[in-house]
Short mmCIF file of C-alpha atoms in Angstrom, two decimals:
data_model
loop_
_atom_site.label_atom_id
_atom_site.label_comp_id
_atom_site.label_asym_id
_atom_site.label_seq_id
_atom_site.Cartn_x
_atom_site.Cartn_y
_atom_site.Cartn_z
CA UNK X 1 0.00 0.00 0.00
CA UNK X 2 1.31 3.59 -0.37
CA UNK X 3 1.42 5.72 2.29
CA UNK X 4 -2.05 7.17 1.74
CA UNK X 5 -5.03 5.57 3.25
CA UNK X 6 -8.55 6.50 2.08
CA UNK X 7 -11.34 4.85 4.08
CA UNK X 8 -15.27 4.72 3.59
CA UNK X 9 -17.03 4.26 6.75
CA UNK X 10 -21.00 3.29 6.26
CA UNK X 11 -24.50 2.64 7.86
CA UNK X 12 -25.76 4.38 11.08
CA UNK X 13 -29.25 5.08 12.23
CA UNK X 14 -28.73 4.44 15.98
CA UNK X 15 -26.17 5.47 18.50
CA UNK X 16 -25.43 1.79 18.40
CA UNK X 17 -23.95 1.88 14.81
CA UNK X 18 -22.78 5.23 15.07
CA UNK X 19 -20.63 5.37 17.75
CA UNK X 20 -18.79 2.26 17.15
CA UNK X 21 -18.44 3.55 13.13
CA UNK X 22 -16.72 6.79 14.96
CA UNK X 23 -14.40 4.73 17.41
CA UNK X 24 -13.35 2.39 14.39
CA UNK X 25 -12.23 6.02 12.69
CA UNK X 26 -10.46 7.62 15.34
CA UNK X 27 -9.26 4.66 15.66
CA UNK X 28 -7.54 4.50 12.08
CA UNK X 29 -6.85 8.08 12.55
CA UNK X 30 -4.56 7.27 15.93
CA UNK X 31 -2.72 4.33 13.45
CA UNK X 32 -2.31 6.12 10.70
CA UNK X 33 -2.89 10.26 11.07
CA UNK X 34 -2.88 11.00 7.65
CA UNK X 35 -5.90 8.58 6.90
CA UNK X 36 -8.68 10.48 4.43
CA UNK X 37 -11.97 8.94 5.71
CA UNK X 38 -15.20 9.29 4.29
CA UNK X 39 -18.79 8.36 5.92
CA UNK X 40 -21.38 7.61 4.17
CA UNK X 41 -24.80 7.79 5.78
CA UNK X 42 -28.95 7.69 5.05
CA UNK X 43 -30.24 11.55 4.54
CA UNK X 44 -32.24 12.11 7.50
CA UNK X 45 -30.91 9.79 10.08
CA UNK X 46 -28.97 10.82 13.05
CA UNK X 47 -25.57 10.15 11.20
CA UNK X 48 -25.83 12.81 9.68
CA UNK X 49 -25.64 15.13 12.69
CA UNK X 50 -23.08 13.18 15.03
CA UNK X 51 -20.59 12.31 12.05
CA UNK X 52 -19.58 15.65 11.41
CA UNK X 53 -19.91 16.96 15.45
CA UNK X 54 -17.50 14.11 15.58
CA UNK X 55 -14.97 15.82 12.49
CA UNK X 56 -15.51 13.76 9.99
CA UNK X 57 -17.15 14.50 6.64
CA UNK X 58 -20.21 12.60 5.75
CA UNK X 59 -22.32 12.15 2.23
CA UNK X 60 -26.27 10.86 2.41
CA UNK X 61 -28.03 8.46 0.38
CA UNK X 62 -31.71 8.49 0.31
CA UNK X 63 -31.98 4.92 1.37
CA UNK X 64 -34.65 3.63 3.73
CA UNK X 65 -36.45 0.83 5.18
CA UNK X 66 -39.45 -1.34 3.82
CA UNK X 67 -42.67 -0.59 4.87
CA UNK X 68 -44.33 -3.81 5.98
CA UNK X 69 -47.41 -2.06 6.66
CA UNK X 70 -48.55 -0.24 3.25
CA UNK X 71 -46.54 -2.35 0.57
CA UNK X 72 -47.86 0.43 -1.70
CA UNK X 73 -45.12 2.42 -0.44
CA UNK X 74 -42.56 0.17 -0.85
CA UNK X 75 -42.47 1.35 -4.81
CA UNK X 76 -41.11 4.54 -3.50
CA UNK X 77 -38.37 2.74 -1.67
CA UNK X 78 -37.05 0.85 -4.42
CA UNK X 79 -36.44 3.68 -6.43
CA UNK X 80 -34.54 5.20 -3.52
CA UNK X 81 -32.99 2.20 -3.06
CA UNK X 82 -31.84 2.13 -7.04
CA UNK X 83 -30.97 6.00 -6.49
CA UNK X 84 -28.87 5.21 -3.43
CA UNK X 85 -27.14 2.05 -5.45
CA UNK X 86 -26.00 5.17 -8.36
CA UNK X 87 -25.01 7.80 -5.90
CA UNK X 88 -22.71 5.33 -4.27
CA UNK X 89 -20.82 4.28 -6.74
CA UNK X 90 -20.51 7.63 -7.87
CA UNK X 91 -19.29 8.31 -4.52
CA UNK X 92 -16.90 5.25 -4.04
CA UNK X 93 -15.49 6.59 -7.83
CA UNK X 94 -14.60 10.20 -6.50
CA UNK X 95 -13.57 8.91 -3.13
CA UNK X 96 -11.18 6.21 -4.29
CA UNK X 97 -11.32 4.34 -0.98
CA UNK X 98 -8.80 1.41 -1.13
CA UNK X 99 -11.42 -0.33 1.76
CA UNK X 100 -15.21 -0.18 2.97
CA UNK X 101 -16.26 -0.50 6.32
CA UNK X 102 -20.01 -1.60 6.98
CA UNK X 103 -21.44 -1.11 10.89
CA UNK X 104 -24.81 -1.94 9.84
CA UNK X 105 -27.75 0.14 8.87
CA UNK X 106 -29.98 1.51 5.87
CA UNK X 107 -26.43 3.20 3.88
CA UNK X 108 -24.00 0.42 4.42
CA UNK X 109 -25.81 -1.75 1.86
CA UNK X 110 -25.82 0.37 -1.13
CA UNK X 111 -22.62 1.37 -0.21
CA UNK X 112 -20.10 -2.02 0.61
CA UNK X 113 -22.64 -3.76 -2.37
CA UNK X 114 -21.32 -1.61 -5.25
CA UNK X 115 -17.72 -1.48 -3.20
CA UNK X 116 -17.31 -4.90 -3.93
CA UNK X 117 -18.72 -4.81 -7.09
CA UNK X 118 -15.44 -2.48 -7.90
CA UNK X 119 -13.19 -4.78 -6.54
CA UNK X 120 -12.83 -3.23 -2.76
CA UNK X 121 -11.89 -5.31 0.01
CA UNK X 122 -14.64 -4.59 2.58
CA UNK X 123 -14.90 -5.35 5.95
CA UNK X 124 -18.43 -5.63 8.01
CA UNK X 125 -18.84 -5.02 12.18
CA UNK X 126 -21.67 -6.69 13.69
CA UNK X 127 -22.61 -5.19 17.47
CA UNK X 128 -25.60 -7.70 18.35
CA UNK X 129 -25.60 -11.12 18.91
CA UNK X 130 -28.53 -11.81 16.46
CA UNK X 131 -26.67 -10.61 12.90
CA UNK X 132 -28.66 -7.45 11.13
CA UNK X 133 -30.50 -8.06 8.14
CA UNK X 134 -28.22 -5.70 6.14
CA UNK X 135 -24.44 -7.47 7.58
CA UNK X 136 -26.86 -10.55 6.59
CA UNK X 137 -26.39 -9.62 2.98
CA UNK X 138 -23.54 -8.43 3.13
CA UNK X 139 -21.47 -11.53 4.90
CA UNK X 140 -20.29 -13.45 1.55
CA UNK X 141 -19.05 -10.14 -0.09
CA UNK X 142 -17.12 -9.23 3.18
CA UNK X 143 -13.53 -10.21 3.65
CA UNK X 144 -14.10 -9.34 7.29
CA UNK X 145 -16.29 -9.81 9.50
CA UNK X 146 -15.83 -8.20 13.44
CA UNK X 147 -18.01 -9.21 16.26
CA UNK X 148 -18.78 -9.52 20.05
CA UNK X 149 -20.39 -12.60 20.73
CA UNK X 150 -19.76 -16.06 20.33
CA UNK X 151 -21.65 -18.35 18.09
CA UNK X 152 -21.90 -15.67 15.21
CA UNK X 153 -21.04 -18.70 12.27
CA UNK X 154 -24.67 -19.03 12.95
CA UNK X 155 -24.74 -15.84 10.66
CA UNK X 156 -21.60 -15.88 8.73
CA UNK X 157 -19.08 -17.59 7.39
CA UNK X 158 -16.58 -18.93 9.94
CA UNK X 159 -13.52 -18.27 8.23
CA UNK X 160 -14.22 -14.62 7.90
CA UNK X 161 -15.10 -13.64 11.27
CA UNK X 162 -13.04 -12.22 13.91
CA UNK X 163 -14.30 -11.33 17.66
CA UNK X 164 -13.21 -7.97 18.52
CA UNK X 165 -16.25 -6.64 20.63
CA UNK X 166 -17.43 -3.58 19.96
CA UNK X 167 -15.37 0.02 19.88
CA UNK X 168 -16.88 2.03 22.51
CA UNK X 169 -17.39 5.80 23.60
CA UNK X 170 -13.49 6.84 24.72
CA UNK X 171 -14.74 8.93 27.08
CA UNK X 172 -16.34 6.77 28.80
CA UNK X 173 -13.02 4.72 29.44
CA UNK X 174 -11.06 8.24 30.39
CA UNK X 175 -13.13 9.36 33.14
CA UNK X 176 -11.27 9.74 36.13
CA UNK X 177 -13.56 11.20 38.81
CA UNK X 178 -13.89 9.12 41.79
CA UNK X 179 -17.04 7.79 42.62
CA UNK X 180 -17.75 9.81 45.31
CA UNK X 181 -17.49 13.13 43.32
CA UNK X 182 -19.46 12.15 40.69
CA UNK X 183 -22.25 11.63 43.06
CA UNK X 184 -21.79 15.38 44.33
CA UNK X 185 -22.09 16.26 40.71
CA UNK X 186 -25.31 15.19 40.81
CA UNK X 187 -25.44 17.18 43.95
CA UNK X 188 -26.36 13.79 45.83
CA UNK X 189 -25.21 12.18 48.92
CA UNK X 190 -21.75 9.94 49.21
CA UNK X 191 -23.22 7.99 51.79
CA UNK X 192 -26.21 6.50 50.07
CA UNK X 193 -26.45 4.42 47.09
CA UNK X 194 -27.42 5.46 43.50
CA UNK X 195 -29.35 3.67 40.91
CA UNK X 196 -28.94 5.48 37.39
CA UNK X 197 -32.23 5.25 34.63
CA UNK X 198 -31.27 5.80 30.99
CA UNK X 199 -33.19 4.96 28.03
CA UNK X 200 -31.08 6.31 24.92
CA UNK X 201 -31.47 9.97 24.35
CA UNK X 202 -34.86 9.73 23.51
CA UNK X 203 -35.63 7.95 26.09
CA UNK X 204 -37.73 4.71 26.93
CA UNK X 205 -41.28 4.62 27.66
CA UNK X 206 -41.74 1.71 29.63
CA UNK X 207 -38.85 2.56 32.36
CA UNK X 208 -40.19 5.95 32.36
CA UNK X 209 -43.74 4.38 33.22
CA UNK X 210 -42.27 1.90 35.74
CA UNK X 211 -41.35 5.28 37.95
CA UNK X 212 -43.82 7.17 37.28
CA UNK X 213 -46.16 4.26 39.05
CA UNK X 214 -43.84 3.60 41.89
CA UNK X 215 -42.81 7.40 43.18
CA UNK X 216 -44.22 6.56 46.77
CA UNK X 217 -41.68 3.59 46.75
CA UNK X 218 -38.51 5.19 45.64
CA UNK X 219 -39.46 8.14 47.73
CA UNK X 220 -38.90 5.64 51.07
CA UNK X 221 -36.49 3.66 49.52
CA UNK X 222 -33.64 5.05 51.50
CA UNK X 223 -31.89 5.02 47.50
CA UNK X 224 -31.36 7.63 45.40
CA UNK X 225 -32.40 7.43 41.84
CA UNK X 226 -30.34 9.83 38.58
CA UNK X 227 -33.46 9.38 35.80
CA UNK X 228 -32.30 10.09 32.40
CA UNK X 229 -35.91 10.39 30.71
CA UNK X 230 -35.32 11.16 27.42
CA UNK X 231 -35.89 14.36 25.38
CA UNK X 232 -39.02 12.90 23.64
CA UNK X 233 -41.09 12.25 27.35
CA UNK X 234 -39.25 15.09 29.34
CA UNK X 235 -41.58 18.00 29.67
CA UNK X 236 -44.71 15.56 29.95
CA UNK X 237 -42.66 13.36 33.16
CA UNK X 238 -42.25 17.34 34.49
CA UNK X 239 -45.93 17.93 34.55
CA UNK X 240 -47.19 14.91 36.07
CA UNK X 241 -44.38 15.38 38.78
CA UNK X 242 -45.67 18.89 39.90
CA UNK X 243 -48.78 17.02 39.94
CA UNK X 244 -47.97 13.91 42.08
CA UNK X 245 -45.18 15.43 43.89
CA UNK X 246 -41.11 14.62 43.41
CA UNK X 247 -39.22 12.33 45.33
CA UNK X 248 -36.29 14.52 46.80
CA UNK X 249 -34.13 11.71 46.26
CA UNK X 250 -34.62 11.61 42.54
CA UNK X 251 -33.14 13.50 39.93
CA UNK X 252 -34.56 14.38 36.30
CA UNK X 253 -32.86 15.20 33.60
CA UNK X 254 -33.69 14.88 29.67
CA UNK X 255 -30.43 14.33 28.64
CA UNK X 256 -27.23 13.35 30.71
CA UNK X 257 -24.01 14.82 28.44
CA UNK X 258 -21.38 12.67 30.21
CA UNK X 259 -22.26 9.57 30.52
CA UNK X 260 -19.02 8.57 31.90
CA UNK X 261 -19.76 10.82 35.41
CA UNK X 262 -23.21 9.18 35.25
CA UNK X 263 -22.19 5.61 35.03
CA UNK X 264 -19.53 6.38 37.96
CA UNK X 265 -21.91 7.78 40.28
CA UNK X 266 -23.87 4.62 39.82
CA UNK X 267 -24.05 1.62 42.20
CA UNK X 268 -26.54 0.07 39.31
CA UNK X 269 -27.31 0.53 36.12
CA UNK X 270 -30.88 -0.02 34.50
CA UNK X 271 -30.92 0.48 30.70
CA UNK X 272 -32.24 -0.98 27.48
CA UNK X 273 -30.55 -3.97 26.01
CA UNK X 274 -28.27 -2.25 23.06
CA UNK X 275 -25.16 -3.68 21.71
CA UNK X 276 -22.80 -0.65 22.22
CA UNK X 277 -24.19 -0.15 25.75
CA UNK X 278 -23.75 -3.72 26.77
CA UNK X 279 -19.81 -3.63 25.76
CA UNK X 280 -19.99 -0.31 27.79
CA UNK X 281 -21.11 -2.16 30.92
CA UNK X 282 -18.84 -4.97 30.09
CA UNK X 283 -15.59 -2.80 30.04
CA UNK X 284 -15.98 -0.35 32.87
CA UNK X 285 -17.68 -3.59 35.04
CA UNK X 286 -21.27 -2.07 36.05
CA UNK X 287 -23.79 -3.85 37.39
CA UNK X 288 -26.90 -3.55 35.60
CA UNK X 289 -30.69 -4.38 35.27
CA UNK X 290 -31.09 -4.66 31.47
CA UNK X 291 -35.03 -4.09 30.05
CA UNK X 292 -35.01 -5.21 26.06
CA UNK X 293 -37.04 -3.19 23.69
CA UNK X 294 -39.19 -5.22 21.91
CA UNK X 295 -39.53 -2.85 19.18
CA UNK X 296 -36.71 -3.98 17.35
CA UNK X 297 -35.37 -6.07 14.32
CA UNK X 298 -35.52 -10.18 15.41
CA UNK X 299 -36.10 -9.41 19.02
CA UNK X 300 -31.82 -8.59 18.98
CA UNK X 301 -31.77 -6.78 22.31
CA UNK X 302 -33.38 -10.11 23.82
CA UNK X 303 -31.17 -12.05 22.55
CA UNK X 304 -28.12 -9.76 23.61
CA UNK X 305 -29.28 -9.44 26.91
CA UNK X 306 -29.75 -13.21 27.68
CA UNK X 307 -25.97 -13.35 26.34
CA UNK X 308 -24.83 -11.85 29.36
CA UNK X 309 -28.19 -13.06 31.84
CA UNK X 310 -27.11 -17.46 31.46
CA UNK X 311 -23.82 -16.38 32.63
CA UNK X 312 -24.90 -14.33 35.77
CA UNK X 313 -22.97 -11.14 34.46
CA UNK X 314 -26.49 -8.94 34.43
CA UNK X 315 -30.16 -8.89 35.43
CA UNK X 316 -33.34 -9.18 33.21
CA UNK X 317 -36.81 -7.69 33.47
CA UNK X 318 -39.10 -8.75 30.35
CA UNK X 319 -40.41 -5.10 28.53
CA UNK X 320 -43.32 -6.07 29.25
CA UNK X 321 -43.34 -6.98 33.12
CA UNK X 322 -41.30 -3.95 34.52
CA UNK X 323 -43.71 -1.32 35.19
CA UNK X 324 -44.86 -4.21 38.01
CA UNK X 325 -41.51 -5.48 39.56
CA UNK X 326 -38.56 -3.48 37.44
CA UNK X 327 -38.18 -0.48 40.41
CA UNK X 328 -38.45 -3.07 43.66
CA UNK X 329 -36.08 -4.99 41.82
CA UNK X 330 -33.83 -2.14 41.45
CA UNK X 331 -34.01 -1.18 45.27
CA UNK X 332 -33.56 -5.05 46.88
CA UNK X 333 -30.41 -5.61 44.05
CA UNK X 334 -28.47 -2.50 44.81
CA UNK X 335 -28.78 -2.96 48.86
CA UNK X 336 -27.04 -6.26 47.99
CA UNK X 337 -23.94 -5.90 48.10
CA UNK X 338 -23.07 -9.11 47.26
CA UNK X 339 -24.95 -9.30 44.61
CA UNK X 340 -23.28 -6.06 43.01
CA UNK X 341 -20.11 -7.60 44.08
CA UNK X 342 -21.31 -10.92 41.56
CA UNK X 343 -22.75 -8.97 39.29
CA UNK X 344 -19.56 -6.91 38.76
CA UNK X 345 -17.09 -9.63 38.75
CA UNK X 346 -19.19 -11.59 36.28
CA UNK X 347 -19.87 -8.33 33.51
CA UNK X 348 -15.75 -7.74 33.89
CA UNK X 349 -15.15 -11.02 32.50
CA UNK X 350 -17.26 -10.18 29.33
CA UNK X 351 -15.12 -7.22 28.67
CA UNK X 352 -13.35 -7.19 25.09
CA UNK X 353 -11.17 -4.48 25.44
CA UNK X 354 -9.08 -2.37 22.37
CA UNK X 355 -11.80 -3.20 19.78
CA UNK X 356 -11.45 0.02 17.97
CA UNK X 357 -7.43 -0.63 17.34
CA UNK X 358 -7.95 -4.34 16.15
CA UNK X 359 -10.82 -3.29 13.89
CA UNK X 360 -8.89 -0.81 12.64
CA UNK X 361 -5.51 -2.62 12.23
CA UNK X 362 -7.81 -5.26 10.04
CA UNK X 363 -9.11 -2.35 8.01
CA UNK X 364 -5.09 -1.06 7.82
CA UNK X 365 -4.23 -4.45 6.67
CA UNK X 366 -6.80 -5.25 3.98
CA UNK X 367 -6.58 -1.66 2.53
CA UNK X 368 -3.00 -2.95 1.95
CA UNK X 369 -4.01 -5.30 -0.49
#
């Protein structure tokens, strides 16, 4: 290879495929710092805002999903799906990548199809245990193939894959406050112990729900509860609490900008079941209550939860079932000590840790050819 490197990055939709796509280029960019990388995304998507926050330039295609519902529509998608196929070649043509990354979602299909199709070693990352529907496709034109969970020939071709985990946020890794003053930030007591809520940065309805219905019980639960709600339920959770009354020991917030102060203030985690989050957990060792959403492709966040649930490395509350037992759960677990203690020791032996540098040493190395 000559000393240039030109790398397309592709897919996105979710935090989950963006964040990793943005590890795997810094990354490259800490390797090799005169890399030229290039992301290509889905117009309207979130991509298209956190690529370039992140530095890194970023085209659109005008791909979507199916629409199971009204298959009327679905004319309309395969246009843009055709449209998508032309602009990314086009792109790939005035790029001149000599390799294609894939991380899953509506762009990376267009994009590593017609890569290989011009004779461009590509290389696919797979964050959940249960393989995408795009990576699907993808797997025989893939030299590559980097994931986080065991039993993956299920999916692909076992020759080709390599388990790496998945890249995750550095600054989650670099945060060095101690756990006591990250509580303060939160202006909360030392002494006491902390449960932290998230539900992605829109939030999640049902763990929103399960407090909402059990205020009188975290109120005289002696525990003290950081409650990420989400942007998309925030103002609504603020009405119905000048209504019903807030606990003094919980905080509110919509959106929590360092999540690596959050998670160290926090005895116990309860989140949804998402790939990059999981590998989060895994590496810094946090003991968490995990809640799948059921409102995704195959059930995956299932199936990546019970990953870590058969070996005793997390807790599990069905979607449907937590508004009931999620938040007494939460209290009883995180005055157990030992059972943090378990819980911890058992997540820590998950961890995969410098994913981002052997993805992108693999993406170094097949650009070489």
């Amino acid at each position: 290879m000559s000393d240039e490197l030109r790398v397309i990055i592709s897919g996105g939709g979710t935090g989950g495929h963006i964040f990793p796509a943005i590890s795997i280029a810094n990354a490259v960019k800490a390797l090799h710092p005169d890399a030229k990388i290039l992301f290509v995304g889905a117009l309207g998507r979130m991509e298209m805002q956190r690529v370039p926050a992140a530095g890194y330039e970023i085209k659109g295609l005008p791909i979507c999903g199916f629409d199971r519902k009204n298959l009327l529509k679905n004319v309309k998608v395969l246009y843009k799906i055709w449209k998508s196929q032309r602009m990314a070649k086009q792109i790939i043509k005035d790029f001149k990548p000599q390799v294609a990354v894939g991380v899953g979602g509506y762009a990376s299909g267009p994009t590593l199809n017609k890569a290989a199709a011009m004779g461009i070693p590509c290389l696919i990352q797979e964050q959940n245990s249960y393989a995408g529907v795009t990576n699907k496709l993808l797997a025989k034109k893939a030299e590559k193939i980097c994931v986080a969970y065991d039993g993956m020939e299920r999916f692909f071709p076992a020759d080709k894959i390599i388990k790496t985990g998945n890249p995750v946020r550095q600054s989650l890794l670099d945060t060095n406050i101690s756990h006591e003053d990250a509580i303060r930030s939160f202006n909360l007591d030392p002494d006491k112990k902390t449960i932290l809520l998230v539900g992605g940065s829109l939030g999640a309805r049902t763990i929103n729900e399960s407090v909402m219905q059990h205020l009188d019980l975290i109120r005289e639960s002696g525990v003290q509860f950081i409650w990420q709600t989400g942007k998309y339920y925030h103002e609504q959770i603020l009405e119905q609490l000048k209504i019903e009354g807030k606990p003094e020991n919980l905080i509110v917030t919509d959106f929590i900008s360092d999540m690596g102060v959050a998670y160290k203030a926090a005895d116990l985690v309860i989140s949804r079941a998402g790939a990059s989050s999981i590998s989060e957990f895994c590496l810094i060792g946090k003991p968490v209550i995990l809640v799948p959403s059921p409102n995704v492709a195959e059930d995956h966040q299932t199936k990546n939860a019970m990953a870590l649930v058969t070996v005793d490395a997390a807790l599990y509350v069905k979607d449907s079932e937590a508004s009931k037992i999620l938040i007494s759960l939460a209290i009883d677990t995180v005055k157990d000590d030992a059972k943090l203690a378990s819980l911890k020791e058992n997540i820590l032996k998950l961890a995969l840790p410098d994913s981002a540098e052997i993805i992108a040493k693999e993406v170094i190395q097949l650009a070489s050819k």
